[in-house]
mmCIF file of C-alpha atoms in Angstrom:
data_model
loop_
_atom_site.group_PDB
_atom_site.id
_atom_site.type_symbol
_atom_site.label_atom_id
_atom_site.label_comp_id
_atom_site.label_asym_id
_atom_site.label_seq_id
_atom_site.Cartn_x
_atom_site.Cartn_y
_atom_site.Cartn_z
ATOM 1 C CA MET A 1 -12.234 13.495 -10.985
ATOM 2 C CA ASN A 2 -14.941 11.657 -9.182
ATOM 3 C CA ILE A 3 -14.030 8.495 -6.242
ATOM 4 C CA VAL A 4 -16.188 5.269 -6.633
ATOM 5 C CA LEU A 5 -16.576 3.039 -3.385
ATOM 6 C CA THR A 6 -17.047 -0.434 -4.125
ATOM 7 C CA GLY A 7 -17.217 -2.999 -1.682
ATOM 8 C CA PHE A 8 -19.676 -6.157 -0.130
ATOM 9 C CA MET A 9 -22.138 -5.600 1.950
ATOM 10 C CA ALA A 10 -21.179 -3.710 5.359
ATOM 11 C CA SER A 11 -17.822 -3.298 4.401
ATOM 12 C CA GLY A 12 -18.299 0.125 5.552
ATOM 13 C CA LYS A 13 -18.726 2.297 2.326
ATOM 14 C CA THR A 14 -21.883 4.209 3.400
ATOM 15 C CA GLU A 15 -19.861 5.731 6.661
ATOM 16 C CA ILE A 16 -16.508 5.669 5.046
ATOM 17 C CA SER A 17 -18.330 7.508 1.436
ATOM 18 C CA LYS A 18 -19.259 10.105 4.331
ATOM 19 C CA SER A 19 -16.369 10.013 5.650
ATOM 20 C CA ILE A 20 -14.676 11.324 2.392
ATOM 21 C CA ALA A 21 -17.437 13.884 1.692
ATOM 22 C CA ARG A 22 -17.074 15.711 5.814
ATOM 23 C CA LEU A 23 -13.276 16.005 4.779
ATOM 24 C CA SER A 24 -12.577 16.969 1.365
ATOM 25 C CA ALA A 25 -14.242 19.287 -0.993
ATOM 26 C CA TYR A 26 -16.071 15.405 -2.891
ATOM 27 C CA LYS A 27 -20.138 15.796 -2.700
ATOM 28 C CA LEU A 28 -21.845 12.836 -1.319
ATOM 29 C CA ALA A 29 -23.860 10.271 -4.446
ATOM 30 C CA ASP A 30 -24.942 6.953 -2.584
ATOM 31 C CA THR A 31 -26.705 5.460 -5.535
ATOM 32 C CA ASP A 32 -28.832 2.842 -2.948
ATOM 33 C CA ASP A 33 -30.041 6.251 -1.650
ATOM 34 C CA MET A 34 -30.963 7.460 -5.334
ATOM 35 C CA ILE A 35 -32.781 4.988 -6.251
ATOM 36 C CA VAL A 36 -34.985 4.017 -2.518
ATOM 37 C CA ASN A 37 -35.699 7.986 -4.128
ATOM 38 C CA LYS A 38 -36.303 7.555 -6.975
ATOM 39 C CA MET A 39 -38.583 4.398 -6.467
ATOM 40 C CA ARG A 40 -39.983 4.891 -3.501
ATOM 41 C CA MET A 41 -39.697 2.422 -2.205
ATOM 42 C CA THR A 42 -36.890 0.861 0.228
ATOM 43 C CA ILE A 43 -34.218 -1.915 -1.391
ATOM 44 C CA ASN A 44 -35.795 -4.746 0.215
ATOM 45 C CA GLU A 45 -39.164 -3.543 -1.110
ATOM 46 C CA ILE A 46 -38.286 -3.453 -4.962
ATOM 47 C CA PHE A 47 -36.766 -6.219 -4.097
ATOM 48 C CA ASP A 48 -39.696 -7.796 -2.483
ATOM 49 C CA LYS A 49 -41.471 -6.546 -5.523
ATOM 50 C CA TYR A 50 -40.248 -6.868 -8.526
ATOM 51 C CA GLY A 51 -36.631 -8.893 -8.183
ATOM 52 C CA GLU A 52 -33.325 -9.153 -8.418
ATOM 53 C CA GLU A 53 -33.036 -8.698 -12.307
ATOM 54 C CA TYR A 54 -35.543 -4.647 -11.975
ATOM 55 C CA PHE A 55 -33.539 -4.023 -9.195
ATOM 56 C CA ARG A 56 -30.540 -4.117 -10.884
ATOM 57 C CA LYS A 57 -31.515 -3.029 -14.480
ATOM 58 C CA ILE A 58 -32.067 0.966 -12.174
ATOM 59 C CA GLU A 59 -29.047 0.974 -10.784
ATOM 60 C CA CYS A 60 -27.302 0.153 -13.585
ATOM 61 C CA GLU A 61 -29.206 3.747 -14.931
ATOM 62 C CA ILE A 62 -28.661 5.269 -11.456
ATOM 63 C CA ILE A 63 -24.684 4.630 -12.053
ATOM 64 C CA ALA A 64 -24.135 5.731 -15.159
ATOM 65 C CA GLU A 65 -26.611 8.740 -13.778
ATOM 66 C CA ALA A 66 -24.115 9.421 -11.006
ATOM 67 C CA ALA A 67 -21.029 8.555 -13.178
ATOM 68 C CA ASN A 68 -22.113 12.024 -15.341
ATOM 69 C CA LEU A 69 -21.307 13.797 -11.666
ATOM 70 C CA ASN A 70 -18.165 15.231 -11.453
ATOM 71 C CA ASN A 71 -15.889 14.995 -7.787
ATOM 72 C CA MET A 72 -18.579 13.130 -6.108
ATOM 73 C CA VAL A 73 -17.444 10.398 -4.009
ATOM 74 C CA ILE A 74 -19.536 7.965 -5.267
ATOM 75 C CA SER A 75 -20.887 4.585 -2.932
ATOM 76 C CA THR A 76 -22.217 1.807 -4.915
ATOM 77 C CA GLY A 77 -23.767 -0.835 -3.800
ATOM 78 C CA GLY A 78 -22.471 -4.266 -3.221
ATOM 79 C CA GLY A 79 -23.862 -5.676 -5.825
ATOM 80 C CA ALA A 80 -23.024 -3.249 -8.784
ATOM 81 C CA VAL A 81 -19.169 -4.767 -9.599
ATOM 82 C CA LEU A 82 -21.435 -7.415 -11.646
ATOM 83 C CA LYS A 83 -22.386 -5.232 -14.347
ATOM 84 C CA LYS A 84 -19.239 -4.568 -17.191
ATOM 85 C CA ALA A 85 -21.654 -1.771 -17.908
ATOM 86 C CA ASN A 86 -21.424 0.221 -13.959
ATOM 87 C CA MET A 87 -17.576 -0.271 -14.131
ATOM 88 C CA THR A 88 -17.166 1.119 -17.413
ATOM 89 C CA ALA A 89 -18.994 3.880 -16.589
ATOM 90 C CA LEU A 90 -17.943 4.659 -13.624
ATOM 91 C CA ARG A 91 -14.052 4.282 -14.450
ATOM 92 C CA LYS A 92 -14.873 6.715 -17.339
ATOM 93 C CA SER A 93 -14.765 9.563 -14.806
ATOM 94 C CA GLY A 94 -13.229 7.882 -11.480
ATOM 95 C CA VAL A 95 -11.075 6.491 -9.871
ATOM 96 C CA ILE A 96 -12.310 3.034 -8.314
ATOM 97 C CA PHE A 97 -11.538 1.810 -4.695
ATOM 98 C CA ASN A 98 -12.557 -1.888 -2.938
ATOM 99 C CA LEU A 99 -13.057 -2.234 0.419
ATOM 100 C CA SER A 100 -11.624 -5.236 0.567
ATOM 101 C CA PRO A 101 -12.622 -6.849 5.007
ATOM 102 C CA ASP A 102 -11.959 -11.251 5.351
ATOM 103 C CA PHE A 103 -15.159 -12.221 5.562
ATOM 104 C CA SER A 104 -15.400 -12.418 9.318
ATOM 105 C CA VAL A 105 -15.561 -8.933 9.199
ATOM 106 C CA ILE A 106 -17.947 -8.716 7.199
ATOM 107 C CA ALA A 107 -19.889 -11.410 9.365
ATOM 108 C CA ASP A 108 -19.739 -9.495 12.692
ATOM 109 C CA ARG A 109 -21.533 -6.549 10.780
ATOM 110 C CA LEU A 110 -24.138 -8.505 9.604
ATOM 111 C CA GLU A 111 -24.581 -10.692 13.390
ATOM 112 C CA ALA A 112 -25.358 -6.118 14.108
ATOM 113 C CA ALA A 113 -27.363 -5.123 11.029
ATOM 114 C CA ARG A 114 -29.837 -8.172 10.763
ATOM 115 C CA LYS A 115 -32.172 -5.829 12.793
ATOM 116 C CA THR A 116 -31.803 -3.114 10.574
ATOM 117 C CA ARG A 117 -31.880 -5.305 7.111
ATOM 118 C CA PRO A 118 -34.914 -7.491 7.401
ATOM 119 C CA LEU A 119 -33.599 -9.836 3.898
ATOM 120 C CA LEU A 120 -30.397 -10.831 5.928
ATOM 121 C CA LYS A 121 -33.394 -12.581 8.153
ATOM 122 C CA HIS A 122 -34.461 -14.597 5.650
ATOM 123 C CA ASP A 123 -30.761 -15.127 4.138
ATOM 124 C CA SER A 124 -28.358 -17.748 6.016
ATOM 125 C CA LEU A 125 -24.442 -16.904 6.697
ATOM 126 C CA GLU A 126 -23.250 -19.822 4.417
ATOM 127 C CA ASN A 127 -25.627 -18.071 1.550
ATOM 128 C CA ILE A 128 -24.201 -14.732 1.762
ATOM 129 C CA LYS A 129 -20.781 -16.644 2.028
ATOM 130 C CA LYS A 130 -20.979 -17.676 -0.716
ATOM 131 C CA ARG A 131 -21.820 -14.638 -2.377
ATOM 132 C CA PHE A 132 -18.831 -13.085 -0.975
ATOM 133 C CA HIS A 133 -16.625 -15.494 -2.736
ATOM 134 C CA GLU A 134 -18.376 -15.816 -5.722
ATOM 135 C CA ARG A 135 -17.176 -11.660 -6.442
ATOM 136 C CA GLN A 136 -14.211 -10.983 -5.467
ATOM 137 C CA PRO A 137 -12.967 -11.888 -9.265
ATOM 138 C CA PHE A 138 -15.340 -8.916 -9.391
ATOM 139 C CA TYR A 139 -13.886 -6.873 -6.483
ATOM 140 C CA ALA A 140 -10.640 -6.955 -7.948
ATOM 141 C CA ASP A 141 -11.763 -5.152 -11.151
ATOM 142 C CA CYS A 142 -11.332 -2.637 -9.868
ATOM 143 C CA ASP A 143 -7.976 0.188 -9.647
ATOM 144 C CA TYR A 144 -7.422 0.021 -6.178
ATOM 145 C CA VAL A 145 -8.067 -2.281 -2.712
ATOM 146 C CA ILE A 146 -8.306 -0.866 1.136
ATOM 147 C CA LYS A 147 -7.850 -3.724 3.379
ATOM 148 C CA ILE A 148 -10.822 -3.444 5.779
ATOM 149 C CA ILE A 149 -9.841 -4.355 9.563
ATOM 150 C CA HIS A 150 -11.310 -4.304 12.823
ATOM 151 C CA GLY A 151 -10.515 -0.788 15.123
ATOM 152 C CA ARG A 152 -10.046 1.213 12.539
ATOM 153 C CA THR A 153 -12.011 4.115 11.593
ATOM 154 C CA PRO A 154 -14.531 5.565 8.824
ATOM 155 C CA ASP A 155 -12.008 8.917 9.145
ATOM 156 C CA SER A 156 -8.337 6.688 8.719
ATOM 157 C CA TYR A 157 -10.032 4.904 5.846
ATOM 158 C CA ALA A 158 -10.671 8.384 4.168
ATOM 159 C CA GLU A 159 -7.279 9.975 4.923
ATOM 160 C CA GLU A 160 -6.432 6.805 3.456
ATOM 161 C CA ILE A 161 -8.332 7.384 0.066
ATOM 162 C CA LEU A 162 -7.819 11.256 -0.421
ATOM 163 C CA LYS A 163 -4.587 10.730 -0.771
ATOM 164 C CA ILE A 164 -4.252 8.411 -3.107
ATOM 165 C CA MET A 165 -6.277 11.026 -5.328
ATOM 166 C CA GLU A 166 -3.826 13.425 -4.319
ATOM 167 C CA ARG A 167 -0.359 11.673 -5.530
ATOM 168 C CA LYS A 168 -2.870 10.494 -8.888
ATOM 169 C CA GLU A 169 -3.730 14.410 -8.992
ATOM 170 C CA ILE A 170 -0.471 15.969 -8.748
ATOM 171 C CA LYS A 171 0.571 13.189 -11.920
#
């Protein structure tokens, strides 16, 4: 059984998935990293060169591959939830957790990330906020919602998720 992490950009998927892998027997599969390795380009370069539609096609292929793995914590890209095929594939082999911060948490983190995420330089906070709200119904289609707040560590979220998984496997 896999643990799948979804959530908007800057919700903590990468750091929490690393904590889960470190604290447990789960191995890590980050779908964005898998795309970068397959394409030998950064996510930004793929978007710039081929566009979002092409990126989503590759993402769908990679998610299907990741969903066929076992005993993994799968960290997905922020838009992975937009394709029903992704959710169907991930749900067959895993439990899907949505990392759900208020937009204020996202805004604070994005300001800090503008230096390392070049696409953010071309996107206003208002556009990002609009996308955040548009995706909420897709994130609601997850098995569990983990509320992300200021001040908690990735390890604390990892422990919470692992406890939920432990309870699921006992049943």
